Each structure stands twice: as structure tokens, then as C-alpha cells.
XYZ file of C-alpha atoms in Angstrom:
667
model
C -2.758 -34.757 -18.426
C -1.845 -31.337 -19.803
C -1.857 -32.700 -23.284
C -5.352 -34.153 -22.857
C -6.582 -30.816 -21.490
C -5.063 -29.019 -24.490
C -6.694 -31.400 -26.888
C -10.067 -31.031 -25.180
C -10.360 -34.639 -24.135
C -10.103 -33.794 -20.466
C -11.774 -30.782 -18.796
C -9.667 -28.759 -16.286
C -12.557 -28.263 -13.941
C -11.805 -30.162 -10.775
C -8.715 -31.839 -12.313
C -6.246 -29.038 -11.495
C -5.453 -30.205 -7.880
C -3.126 -33.133 -8.826
C -1.226 -30.807 -11.229
C -0.676 -28.220 -8.592
C 0.398 -30.967 -6.154
C 2.856 -32.213 -8.688
C 4.290 -28.770 -9.215
C 4.669 -28.234 -5.413
C 6.285 -31.645 -5.082
C 8.864 -30.870 -7.908
C 9.737 -27.530 -6.193
C 10.133 -29.359 -2.915
C 12.177 -32.065 -4.447
C 14.550 -29.568 -5.942
C 15.148 -28.156 -2.456
C 15.717 -31.593 -1.068
C 18.324 -32.385 -3.854
C 20.101 -29.132 -3.353
C 20.471 -29.947 0.332
C 21.926 -33.398 -0.514
C 18.833 -35.417 0.311
C 16.788 -37.860 -1.755
C 13.095 -37.132 -2.189
C 10.753 -39.608 -0.535
C 9.858 -42.569 -2.752
C 6.466 -42.723 -1.183
C 5.805 -39.108 -1.997
C 6.877 -39.706 -5.600
C 4.498 -42.658 -5.946
C 1.594 -40.628 -4.490
C 2.113 -37.733 -6.894
C 2.371 -40.213 -9.897
C -0.701 -42.050 -8.708
C -2.628 -38.826 -8.457
C -1.733 -37.889 -12.088
C -2.499 -41.364 -13.334
C -5.984 -41.227 -11.648
C -6.637 -37.816 -13.203
C -5.713 -38.990 -16.616
C -7.863 -41.973 -16.279
C -10.887 -39.960 -15.232
C -10.958 -41.387 -11.649
C -11.589 -39.025 -8.832
C -8.378 -37.469 -7.590
C -7.185 -37.962 -3.995
C -7.969 -35.448 -1.259
C -5.960 -32.336 -0.634
C -2.825 -32.365 1.513
C -3.228 -31.136 5.004
C -0.218 -28.843 5.310
C -0.262 -25.560 3.403
C 2.751 -24.191 1.663
C 4.511 -21.052 2.949
C 2.549 -17.835 2.955
C 2.701 -15.919 -0.266
C 2.353 -19.050 -2.447
C -1.197 -19.666 -1.237
C -2.343 -22.789 0.698
C -2.984 -26.344 -0.441
C -5.079 -27.449 -3.442
C -7.763 -25.455 -5.234
C -11.461 -25.005 -5.373
C -14.085 -25.643 -7.942
C -14.057 -24.022 -11.408
C -11.718 -21.113 -11.718
C -11.263 -18.802 -14.759
C -7.413 -18.587 -15.037
C -5.926 -15.862 -17.209
C -4.364 -16.889 -20.553
C -0.657 -17.025 -19.876
C 1.651 -14.837 -21.981
C 3.469 -16.952 -24.567
C 7.068 -17.474 -23.673
C 9.767 -17.929 -26.337
C 11.639 -21.161 -26.442
C 14.946 -19.276 -26.457
C 15.994 -15.677 -26.032
C 15.772 -13.718 -29.268
C 19.029 -13.119 -31.096
C 20.807 -9.798 -30.354
C 20.030 -8.323 -33.744
C 18.868 -4.892 -34.619
C 15.521 -6.150 -35.733
C 12.237 -4.713 -34.494
C 11.563 -7.699 -32.378
C 14.922 -7.665 -30.541
C 14.931 -7.278 -26.790
C 17.581 -7.185 -24.073
C 17.450 -7.742 -20.315
C 18.314 -4.753 -18.194
C 18.788 -4.787 -14.353
C 16.344 -2.625 -12.548
C 19.082 -0.829 -10.688
C 20.610 0.312 -14.064
C 17.250 1.592 -15.156
C 16.973 3.572 -11.871
C 20.448 4.935 -12.348
C 19.558 5.910 -15.996
C 16.410 7.602 -14.810
C 18.362 9.644 -12.192
C 20.760 10.747 -14.859
C 17.867 11.753 -17.161
C 16.488 13.742 -14.215
C 19.789 15.476 -13.929
C 19.716 16.394 -17.610
C 16.206 17.789 -17.144
C 17.367 19.791 -14.222
C 20.315 21.112 -16.277
C 17.845 22.123 -18.978
C 15.872 24.067 -16.387
C 19.030 25.792 -15.242
C 19.905 26.756 -18.809
C 16.350 28.167 -19.199
C 17.011 30.337 -16.150
C 20.435 31.316 -17.459
C 18.973 32.277 -20.758
C 16.495 34.552 -19.051
C 19.211 36.135 -16.889
C 21.375 36.867 -20.055
C 18.375 38.367 -21.805
C 17.679 40.506 -18.759
C 21.413 41.663 -18.735
C 21.204 42.591 -22.437
C 18.007 44.652 -21.831
C 19.747 46.464 -18.858
C 22.745 47.256 -21.146
C 20.410 48.785 -23.739
C 18.835 50.885 -21.139
C 22.287 52.097 -19.923
C 23.285 52.883 -23.484
C 20.271 54.972 -23.952
C 21.004 56.864 -20.701
C 24.714 57.491 -21.920
C 23.236 58.792 -25.293
C 20.985 61.157 -23.515
C 23.762 62.430 -21.231
C 26.194 62.859 -24.166
C 23.581 64.910 -26.103
C 23.113 67.144 -23.056
C 26.850 67.708 -22.664
C 27.444 68.345 -26.450
C 24.715 71.031 -26.570
C 25.621 74.563 -27.605
C 27.036 76.638 -24.699
C 28.779 73.707 -23.083
C 32.364 74.262 -22.085
C 35.543 72.534 -23.092
C 35.500 70.130 -20.152
C 31.928 69.022 -20.929
C 32.889 68.465 -24.605
C 35.746 66.130 -23.521
C 33.289 64.282 -21.240
C 30.834 63.915 -24.088
C 33.571 62.304 -26.128
C 34.177 59.808 -23.360
C 30.537 59.026 -23.132
C 30.400 58.473 -26.814
C 33.140 55.895 -26.494
C 31.300 54.219 -23.530
C 28.100 54.124 -25.511
C 29.862 52.374 -28.407
C 31.267 49.879 -25.978
C 27.903 49.298 -24.511
C 26.368 48.769 -27.897
C 29.063 46.209 -28.751
C 28.564 44.353 -25.447
C 24.776 44.549 -25.678
C 24.834 43.138 -29.256
C 27.118 40.318 -28.060
C 24.758 39.634 -25.028
C 21.751 39.645 -27.242
C 23.432 37.129 -29.544
C 24.334 34.939 -26.519
C 20.778 35.226 -25.246
C 19.340 34.080 -28.621
C 21.788 31.197 -28.658
C 21.035 30.248 -25.009
C 17.290 30.400 -25.764
C 17.760 28.064 -28.809
C 19.926 25.753 -26.682
C 17.326 25.824 -23.998
C 14.614 24.657 -26.405
C 16.748 21.902 -27.835
C 18.001 20.742 -24.381
C 14.524 20.857 -22.838
C 13.090 18.875 -25.655
C 15.889 16.230 -25.569
C 15.767 16.003 -21.784
C 12.014 15.556 -21.686
C 12.231 12.896 -24.488
C 14.967 11.061 -22.486
C 12.921 11.142 -19.326
C 9.828 9.917 -21.138
C 11.851 7.108 -22.857
C 13.301 5.903 -19.672
C 9.896 6.078 -18.032
C 8.334 3.989 -20.788
C 11.066 1.383 -20.435
C 10.213 1.082 -16.714
C 6.545 0.599 -17.479
C 5.190 -2.911 -17.030
C 1.669 -4.350 -17.392
C -0.520 -5.049 -14.312
C -0.503 -8.717 -15.338
C 3.000 -8.907 -13.988
C 1.774 -8.742 -10.331
C -1.482 -10.703 -10.991
C 0.093 -14.023 -11.899
C -0.138 -15.497 -8.501
C -3.644 -14.295 -7.658
C -5.690 -17.171 -9.331
C -3.694 -19.801 -7.412
C -4.074 -17.818 -4.083
C -7.816 -17.439 -4.567
C -8.284 -21.044 -5.618
C -6.205 -22.533 -2.770
C -7.793 -20.471 -0.077
C -11.283 -21.227 -1.351
C -10.418 -24.925 -1.349
C -9.375 -24.900 2.290
C -12.630 -23.028 3.215
C -14.762 -25.342 1.167
C -15.863 -22.501 -1.177
C -16.119 -22.230 -5.022
C -14.646 -19.115 -6.502
C -14.055 -17.893 -10.041
C -11.434 -15.150 -10.316
C -11.745 -12.858 -13.304
C -9.187 -10.187 -14.511
C -9.867 -7.360 -16.795
C -7.627 -4.608 -18.171
C -4.452 -6.089 -16.830
C -2.685 -4.967 -20.034
C -2.582 -1.449 -18.560
C 1.045 -0.469 -17.759
C 2.379 1.254 -14.570
C 5.806 2.365 -13.427
C 7.794 -0.615 -11.994
C 8.077 0.818 -8.418
C 4.375 1.309 -8.246
C 3.765 -2.073 -9.655
C 5.981 -3.687 -7.046
C 4.231 -1.779 -4.290
C 0.944 -3.054 -5.573
C 1.737 -6.775 -5.240
C 1.078 -7.196 -1.483
C -2.041 -4.914 -1.367
C -3.670 -6.868 -4.187
C -2.875 -10.203 -2.459
C -4.393 -8.816 0.807
C -7.562 -7.650 -0.968
C -8.162 -10.842 -2.978
C -7.601 -12.852 0.199
C -10.055 -10.727 2.057
C -12.604 -11.194 -0.781
C -12.443 -14.875 -0.637
C -12.193 -15.233 3.120
C -14.577 -12.553 4.285
C -16.784 -12.003 1.306
C -17.554 -15.075 -0.652
C -20.126 -17.458 1.025
C -20.080 -21.231 0.828
C -22.138 -22.826 -1.918
C -25.098 -23.759 0.326
C -25.301 -20.255 1.784
C -25.190 -18.713 -1.646
C -27.964 -21.026 -2.864
C -30.112 -19.970 0.021
C -29.539 -16.286 -0.825
C -30.636 -17.002 -4.458
C -27.116 -16.639 -5.814
C -24.997 -18.951 -8.041
C -22.982 -21.426 -5.986
C -19.746 -20.157 -7.449
C -18.655 -16.871 -6.098
C -17.024 -14.211 -8.379
C -14.022 -12.045 -7.602
C -13.121 -9.528 -10.346
C -9.831 -7.731 -10.535
C -10.026 -4.755 -13.058
C -7.813 -1.993 -14.094
C -8.697 1.275 -16.042
C -7.247 4.747 -16.622
C -8.933 7.691 -15.057
C -7.816 11.400 -15.353
C -4.165 10.548 -15.691
C -4.173 7.949 -12.922
C -4.797 4.179 -12.893
C -7.593 2.694 -10.891
C -7.270 -0.984 -9.768
C -10.503 -2.434 -8.454
C -11.243 -5.747 -6.655
C -14.916 -6.523 -6.388
C -16.727 -9.594 -5.178
C -20.352 -10.699 -5.095
C -20.296 -11.947 -1.595
C -22.080 -11.146 1.646
C -20.740 -7.666 2.011
C -19.337 -6.056 5.185
C -21.268 -6.813 8.364
C -21.803 -3.325 9.748
C -22.758 -4.552 13.265
C -19.783 -6.839 13.407
C -17.496 -4.008 12.213
C -18.979 -1.683 14.855
C -18.493 -4.253 17.579
C -14.859 -4.809 16.501
C -14.283 -1.040 16.600
C -15.692 -0.861 20.183
C -13.488 -3.699 21.302
C -10.451 -1.624 20.099
C -11.816 1.493 21.718
C -12.486 3.298 18.450
C -15.482 5.632 18.664
C -17.616 5.463 15.429
C -20.527 7.787 14.646
C -23.620 7.067 12.614
C -22.113 8.006 9.291
C -21.769 4.866 7.118
C -18.646 6.293 5.402
C -16.963 6.715 8.785
C -17.885 3.156 9.682
C -16.240 1.787 6.557
C -13.097 3.776 7.523
C -12.911 1.698 10.670
C -11.961 -1.365 8.557
C -8.585 0.473 7.825
C -7.735 0.990 11.463
C -4.912 -1.403 12.565
C -6.103 -4.333 14.745
C -9.803 -4.127 13.739
C -11.179 -7.367 12.220
C -14.693 -8.797 11.851
C -13.394 -12.406 11.873
C -14.699 -14.519 14.758
C -11.289 -16.040 15.173
C -7.699 -15.303 14.278
C -6.178 -17.684 11.711
C -3.252 -17.613 9.419
C -5.571 -16.109 6.721
C -7.608 -13.534 8.657
C -8.706 -11.958 11.918
C -5.347 -10.431 12.737
C -6.457 -6.998 11.712
C -3.304 -6.342 9.623
C -4.806 -6.362 6.135
C -6.508 -3.125 5.012
C -4.343 -0.802 7.112
C -1.322 -2.205 5.307
C -3.062 -1.757 2.039
C -3.628 1.905 2.785
C -0.090 2.463 3.955
C 1.415 0.789 0.833
C -0.984 2.613 -1.468
C -0.381 6.091 0.090
C 3.428 5.471 0.039
C 3.362 5.789 -3.732
C 0.906 8.782 -3.724
C -2.244 6.800 -4.122
C -5.484 6.393 -2.205
C -7.814 3.562 -1.420
C -11.671 3.466 -1.101
C -14.005 0.739 -0.080
C -17.763 0.435 -0.724
C -20.060 -2.356 0.289
C -23.726 -3.446 0.094
C -25.211 -6.147 2.463
C -25.800 -9.404 0.522
C -24.382 -7.912 -2.719
C -20.637 -7.753 -2.193
C -17.677 -5.387 -1.546
C -15.539 -3.229 -3.810
C -12.023 -1.936 -2.924
C -10.481 0.620 -5.402
C -6.877 1.656 -5.400
C -6.111 4.948 -7.299
C -2.484 5.227 -8.216
C -0.263 7.510 -10.354
C 0.984 5.945 -13.519
C 4.595 6.827 -12.761
C 6.749 8.106 -9.904
C 9.491 9.467 -12.127
C 8.045 12.783 -13.480
C 5.164 14.263 -11.636
C 3.057 17.349 -12.062
C 3.061 19.257 -8.717
C 1.688 22.380 -7.178
C 4.237 24.408 -5.335
C 3.118 26.084 -2.081
C 4.789 28.196 0.555
C 4.520 27.745 4.338
C 6.523 30.427 6.072
C 10.037 30.224 4.586
C 9.599 26.676 3.334
C 8.421 25.508 -0.084
C 6.640 22.265 -0.529
C 5.168 20.342 -3.595
C 1.787 18.697 -3.701
C 1.051 16.242 -6.669
C -1.594 17.933 -8.742
C -3.580 14.658 -9.040
C -4.204 14.901 -5.210
C -5.645 18.493 -5.376
C -9.260 18.980 -6.322
C -9.580 22.858 -6.205
C -7.616 25.969 -5.321
C -9.387 28.639 -3.293
C -8.934 32.108 -1.783
C -11.115 32.213 1.322
C -12.038 35.214 3.361
C -11.466 34.556 7.039
C -14.984 35.906 7.940
C -16.477 33.044 5.945
C -15.145 30.412 8.386
C -17.451 28.918 11.010
C -16.534 26.868 14.013
C -18.172 23.405 14.363
C -17.091 21.171 17.308
C -14.146 23.410 17.995
C -12.800 23.089 14.528
C -12.959 25.736 11.738
C -15.026 24.747 8.754
C -16.064 26.270 5.438
C -19.432 25.811 3.850
C -18.566 24.691 0.404
C -21.277 23.665 -2.026
C -23.675 23.074 0.889
C -21.289 20.835 2.912
C -19.050 21.693 5.874
C -15.466 21.114 4.961
C -12.881 21.232 7.823
C -10.005 23.658 7.408
C -6.587 22.477 8.493
C -3.183 24.140 8.403
C -0.388 22.391 6.398
C 2.120 24.077 8.777
C 0.311 22.590 11.725
C 0.334 19.126 10.124
C 4.057 19.409 9.577
C 4.929 20.840 12.927
C 5.703 24.303 11.465
C 3.998 27.635 12.276
C 0.491 28.127 11.062
C -0.057 30.073 7.827
C -0.934 33.735 8.223
C -4.005 35.285 6.406
C -2.953 38.563 4.733
C -5.630 41.205 4.519
C -8.119 38.608 5.983
C -7.863 36.142 3.124
C -6.047 32.879 3.084
C -5.157 30.470 0.249
C -5.966 26.754 0.326
C -6.246 23.568 -1.660
C -9.184 21.197 -1.411
C -8.104 17.629 -0.837
C -10.297 14.586 -1.018
C -9.564 11.351 0.774
C -11.418 8.189 1.763
C -13.870 9.095 4.496
C -13.860 12.853 3.899
C -12.275 15.936 2.526
C -10.402 18.978 3.993
C -9.038 22.323 3.001
C -5.232 22.584 3.484
C -4.484 26.275 4.215
C -0.976 27.555 3.104
C 0.703 30.958 2.967
C 0.941 31.195 -0.744
C 0.076 29.190 -3.888
C 3.156 29.548 -6.013
C 3.086 27.678 -9.367
C 2.465 24.300 -11.061
C 5.105 22.502 -12.954
C 6.469 19.060 -13.717
C 9.332 17.831 -11.650
C 11.531 14.657 -11.360
C 10.821 12.937 -7.991
C 13.660 11.322 -6.222
C 13.618 9.189 -3.030
C 13.550 11.313 0.105
C 16.011 9.079 1.942
C 15.881 6.575 4.778
C 15.204 9.211 7.504
C 12.037 10.339 5.671
C 10.907 6.827 4.599
C 8.761 6.292 7.700
C 6.776 9.531 7.224
C 3.530 8.790 5.570
C 3.194 12.433 4.451
C 6.405 12.411 2.450
C 6.395 10.908 -1.016
C 9.825 12.007 -2.177
C 11.853 15.060 -2.951
C 12.826 17.164 -5.969
C 15.592 19.690 -6.644
C 14.782 23.209 -7.930
C 16.857 24.822 -10.623
C 18.444 27.062 -7.957
C 19.646 23.894 -6.117
C 17.044 24.017 -3.365
C 15.566 20.674 -2.229
C 11.751 20.648 -2.008
C 9.857 17.774 -0.283
C 6.906 16.300 -2.238
C 4.006 15.630 0.131
C 0.956 13.344 0.078
C -1.942 15.906 0.406
C -4.402 13.296 1.808
C -1.972 12.084 4.555
C -1.235 15.668 5.455
C -4.910 16.430 5.838
C -5.572 13.294 8.028
C -2.510 14.076 10.170
C -3.819 17.646 10.803
C -7.347 16.202 11.600
C -5.902 13.975 14.349
C -3.428 11.489 13.099
C -3.033 8.812 10.461
C -6.852 8.248 10.848
C -9.561 10.364 12.148
C -9.891 8.329 15.379
C -8.234 8.524 18.733
C -4.808 6.896 18.981
C -4.856 3.557 20.676
C -2.548 3.259 23.640
C -2.192 0.933 26.555
C -0.831 1.603 29.929
C 0.458 -1.450 31.663
C 1.183 -1.550 35.417
C 2.754 -5.081 35.141
C 3.813 -7.399 32.317
C 1.032 -9.346 30.604
C 0.740 -12.777 32.117
C 0.293 -15.623 29.562
C -0.788 -19.147 30.601
C 0.974 -21.503 28.215
C -0.599 -25.079 28.046
C 1.429 -27.550 26.102
C 2.181 -31.241 26.727
C 5.151 -31.586 24.329
C 8.357 -30.482 26.195
C 10.281 -29.218 23.149
C 7.381 -27.120 21.833
C 6.646 -25.892 25.395
C 10.209 -24.795 25.827
C 10.260 -23.032 22.403
C 7.038 -21.134 22.971
C 8.031 -20.198 26.458
C 11.272 -18.734 25.313
C 9.530 -16.696 22.551
C 7.011 -15.242 24.953
C 9.572 -14.398 27.750
C 11.845 -12.743 25.139
C 8.951 -10.506 24.174
C 8.562 -9.361 27.680
C 5.547 -11.560 28.865
C 5.247 -13.271 32.195
C 4.691 -16.868 31.392
C 2.900 -19.587 33.491
C 3.457 -23.172 32.120
C 1.018 -26.060 32.348
C 1.590 -29.640 30.975
C -2.086 -30.370 29.985
C -5.594 -28.759 30.219
C -6.343 -29.978 33.751
C -3.061 -28.493 35.027
C -3.772 -25.250 33.119
C -7.305 -24.930 34.579
C -5.781 -25.306 38.082
C -3.069 -22.686 37.480
C -5.640 -20.296 35.987
C -7.840 -20.497 39.132
C -4.926 -20.118 41.435
C -2.904 -17.375 39.870
C -5.008 -15.950 37.018
C -3.764 -14.915 33.619
C -4.352 -12.200 30.955
C -4.399 -14.657 28.036
C -4.139 -18.398 27.359
C -2.106 -20.069 24.665
C -2.947 -23.833 24.464
C -2.316 -26.924 22.369
C -5.291 -29.051 21.384
C -4.306 -32.728 21.716
C -3.311 -33.291 25.314
C -3.922 -35.973 27.974
C -6.619 -35.572 30.797
C -8.132 -32.383 29.358
C -7.450 -31.276 25.783
C -7.400 -27.639 24.615
C -10.925 -27.664 23.279
C -12.303 -28.770 26.680
C -10.133 -26.225 28.450
C -11.544 -23.544 26.263
C -15.047 -24.614 26.890
C -14.363 -24.697 30.599
C -12.913 -21.152 30.505
C -15.859 -19.804 28.514
C -18.360 -21.308 30.923
C -16.677 -19.566 33.852
C -18.115 -16.188 34.979
C -14.625 -15.105 36.091
C -12.661 -16.018 32.977
C -15.435 -15.795 30.311
C -13.843 -12.889 28.484
C -10.209 -14.206 28.737
C -8.512 -14.266 25.256
C -7.791 -17.891 24.238
C -5.342 -18.920 21.433
C -5.163 -22.454 20.167
C -1.809 -23.544 18.641
C -2.221 -26.989 17.036
C -1.141 -29.183 14.135
C -4.818 -29.842 13.192
C -5.289 -27.960 10.002
C -8.574 -29.171 8.584
C -11.547 -26.837 8.182
C -13.650 -29.023 10.521
C -10.934 -28.545 13.221
C -11.066 -24.783 12.822
C -14.845 -24.835 13.032
C -14.625 -26.735 16.372
C -12.270 -24.060 17.662
C -14.869 -21.428 16.761
C -17.590 -23.342 18.356
C -15.885 -23.646 21.788
C -15.034 -19.914 21.708
C -11.350 -19.656 20.779
C -10.151 -16.211 19.689
C -7.362 -17.476 17.454
C -6.257 -20.735 15.674
C -2.630 -21.015 14.754
C -1.455 -24.167 12.791
C 1.818 -25.414 13.898
C 2.815 -26.131 10.322
C 2.643 -22.468 9.675
C 3.914 -21.470 13.075
C 6.277 -18.519 13.374
C 6.918 -16.335 16.297
C 5.829 -13.181 14.564
C 2.318 -14.496 13.942
C 2.052 -15.734 17.597
C 3.234 -12.435 19.140
C 1.194 -10.406 16.696
C -1.927 -12.443 17.644
C -1.270 -11.981 21.370
C -0.636 -8.243 21.076
C -3.980 -7.862 19.205
C -5.971 -9.893 21.749
C -4.476 -8.801 25.055
């Protein structure tokens, strides 16, 4: 089949499904063989038959029901898809010769170690630079002392001076000669140290740059699984999607690239799931039936900007506002603030929770991962036209240009790429708006926050009625970070801040000054948001419980019922157990519950009928309802939405984290 596609006698089009199924089967067969089991002969025959039907031009069989594990996408594919041209792979590793085309494999940990050593060399160069300056200063001081000795000797040797003063003048002459010899020696050492400083600094900088280049990888490295993910998800949702990728040859530092893998996967899934419409809906809107999702990458002001854009329906503002209200998040009339709500944990516009969406754990995770490497994320949308999510990231985490600032006795570093402007502001220019100091800057009111306050230190002081500040822009707004002093700008080697600091969103890493002092490197945007009221500009979401949440579990299979009950009780929930829908409705009326988890296929009353009954009741109409079932078809999911279920979890994908996460979001 692949040969016919290569030769042009068979179009890929809708013929890729059997190939993907064959690949999945081979992977599964490998796992079976390693476990000492034989692959199913029936499964082998089904795969071979599917390939034969594809090669003969007959319509391929339908997609399998069970999706593969998360991360590899779900079953089958959808419609025409523009797959990126794969990078050619050599048939064998190149010979270890000294030719220009030779290459070797190097473990990532060795590169990290090499970069750390290069950073130490760079730091040693900075210390030599400081030492050269100190020696030069000492030489200048000796020259000054020699001059003073010469002046004193001349005064003592003047006419009329006594014998004692003459002897002292002789001693001073000897001291002057000694100072001249030491001064000349120090001057020579200073010249040598200065020359060594230039050579060492150049070599250290070249070493750091060389190691950094070795760690650089193209964005295409983390984009390889995106076409399959988009295609498979579209297939399950009966959509047609074409994924396009542009600029993926742009190279980034390996740690940044690894941190970009999950955010990109989240955003592409969101674009297909939430953005792209079904073909009939797109036709009614005057669009092409095949939706487009474009992943692009470009360089901008020393940073790299990765954008995922779709031509779908855009973000539903009313649904987003309603989702925010359900979570207790207050939203103003500003459209930019409303868009920011999409990044609040637990907020989702999906009508129902599934394994793909509705759990409210997508964009907040994207922001957290992006800011962890010193980047930022922005989203824009237009109703009926689509949505665009842009990630701005530094090219590297090894050597960074930073601005050093002082807060009290502490010194901190802010990446220069995260700072827009430096200002000296008279205190009398500040105004108070809604109990917060603001500065009118270019006609807009910019809030003023204290870096010391954000970090739990003392607030900066304004000497002579003037304070210094940096202007920081972040998605949803901007702020002035006030500090005690703006010190200097320089390039530093960033090192991990350690496990204790890893959970702090404001800390990107640390660097060591030439004097041995450790300086924390901060994320300016995260610091500004913290000072404005937390990780987001909205009130924190807390829940006070007087008693454990009561969950009604409705399941007719005894083993599944026991498993789910143990999971829920271990998580601290009070569990009521019912063997079918009728029994569940009775228990709900008698004892009540805070949430229902139900199977679908059950005797007497199934889960769909139970959900309809609950929704028709004035007493339990708003009760969260979760369906846990083996029915994975899109039609089954649609029936779940129609009867009013809040979440739909397929048993084939069932894991306790998904169940507990869903309950926590809905309760």
C-alpha cells in the first residue's frame, strides 16, 4: 500500500486509517510477545484484510472503538490531512570519521554537565576580570604613595633641614625606589591579567555558545505527533481537519523544547475539539468543510513565538462567562479580562467532561509550563473566524541577559526580554484607583506593585520622593514593578534553582555572581500577577466543607462497583452504592447526594434514564451527574449530552486520576 502511494497509483486521502491500525497492531503485538503471549490470529487477519481492501481500492473497514492510551491520540483518522514531510533517516549510522558529515550521539545529561562546566569557566573569567581591576587599582595606589614619598623626601632634603631629617630623607628615598619597583611589577601583572581576562572571556563565551548550539533542536522534534493527534481526534468527533506546520526548522534550547511538547498538544487538541466545526456546520457558515489548524514558528526580538491558529467557531463569550460564574470567578466587561478566564483552572466551556475536554485543565497547564521557562502565552479570538494562541519563549535557558535590581539588602535578576521600559517615577505622580496606586502612562492607567511585596519582603522605599520601576507586560494587562534600585544589565549563566524553589512560579532559576553571591532569576510577569492578587487577577477559589462530599455510585457489575467505591472512599468521599438505576433513584430520594457516578447499561433503569429522571426533578435538577461506561462511540456521547450528563468517562480509558479530577471539578 505504501509503495502504491509512493508511486502515485493510490491516493493517501482516506486510505491512511488501515495503515495507522496496522502500526498500532504491530506495537501491541510486540508488547504481547514480550509478555510471552501470542497475538490474536483474528486480529492479524483483520489487519491484513484491511490492508488488502485498501490496496484493492475497496472501502476500508470502520474505525476501532477503543482509543489508544492518551498521548498517542485516539483511534483512526479524519479526512484529508497535510502531513509534514518526514526528515530522511540514514539506513545506518555514519562512520565515526573526521569528515564534515560525521555525527555522534551524546546523552542529554552529559550536555547538561558540559554546559555547567562552561558556566563555571565563564564565571572564572568574570572573577579574573574583577581581579585584574583590583590589581590595576593597587598599582595606581602605589604610584600615588610613591608620589607622596617623593614630596616628603624633597621637603626633608631642603636647605636648613637638620641631620636627622637628612637621614629620614635617605630612608624615604629607599622606600620610594622600592615602591617604584613594586608598582612597576604590579602594573606588569595588571597588564598580563587584563590580557588573560580578554582571552579567557572570549574562550569562555565561545565555549558557552558552542555548547548551547549543540543543545539546540528544531521545533519539528516536538511536532511529530501532532498530525496524528489532530487526525485521530477529528475522526472520533466526525470532523475533517487539515493540520499545517510552518517554520518548524527554527531551533530552540532542548529544555525549552521539551517543556513545549505538552502545551502544544493541549492547544492543538483544543483547536480540534473546541474550535473546528463539523463539515455540515462549516458549510452552513459559508466555510470549506475541512477545517484548518496552523502551527507556525518565527523569531521575534530575540525570542521565538510559536502560534497555533484555527479557522473554527472561536471562543463563545457567553459560555465562557457562564463557566466563570459557575466557578465563582468575577469577570468585568473588558474582553481581554474575559479571555483571561480561559486560563483559570477548572473553567471550561464544554457541555460535558470527556477524556478529551471539559475538565478545565488545559490552558492553565499551558500557561504554567510556558512561564516555567520564562515565556508567556496570549490568546485572541473572533466569533465565527477562529482562535489564535501564541507562546513567546526564550531561545535558550543557558545564557540569559538580565537586569539586576535591589530590594532592600537582596539582589534579584529579571530577564531583559520580560522588561519593556525602565522608569524613575515621582511619588506625587501616582494616583489611587480602586484602592490601588496607578500611574498614568501614555494615557492609560498602569497599576504599580512592589516587588518586595510580591516576594514577601519589605516594600521598596522612595528616596527623595522618587522610586525606580520596570514596566512589565503580561497577558491581560501590564504593571510597574517598583524596586529600591536599578543596578545593571549583564549576561549570566542560569542554573536550576533547586527542588525547593521548583514549585514557585516566580522563580526561573539562579545565577552566581563573581563575588560568589547567589542571585535568584525571577519571572517579571509572574511577580506582577502575584502582587496584583495571586497567580491570576481573580479571587482564589476555596471551598469550606462541613462534611465529606457524598457520592451516589450506581453500577451493576460487582467488580467495577467495588473498584470505584474503594477509589472514592480512599479519596475521602462518602459513598452510597446502588446496583442499578432504579435502586439509585430510591437512594437519592431517601438519603440525597452531592454527585452521582453511574454506569449506562444496567437492568430495570439504565444510566441515561436515571440521568433524565434526575434532570426532570426540581429537587435534584442541578445535581452533577457523571457517566462511566464502555460505550465509546460519538453517538453514545451525544446521547449523554442530550440527557444532561456533566461528564462522560469511557471505561477503556478509565483511570482513577481522571475520575477524581472530574468529581473535584464538578462538586
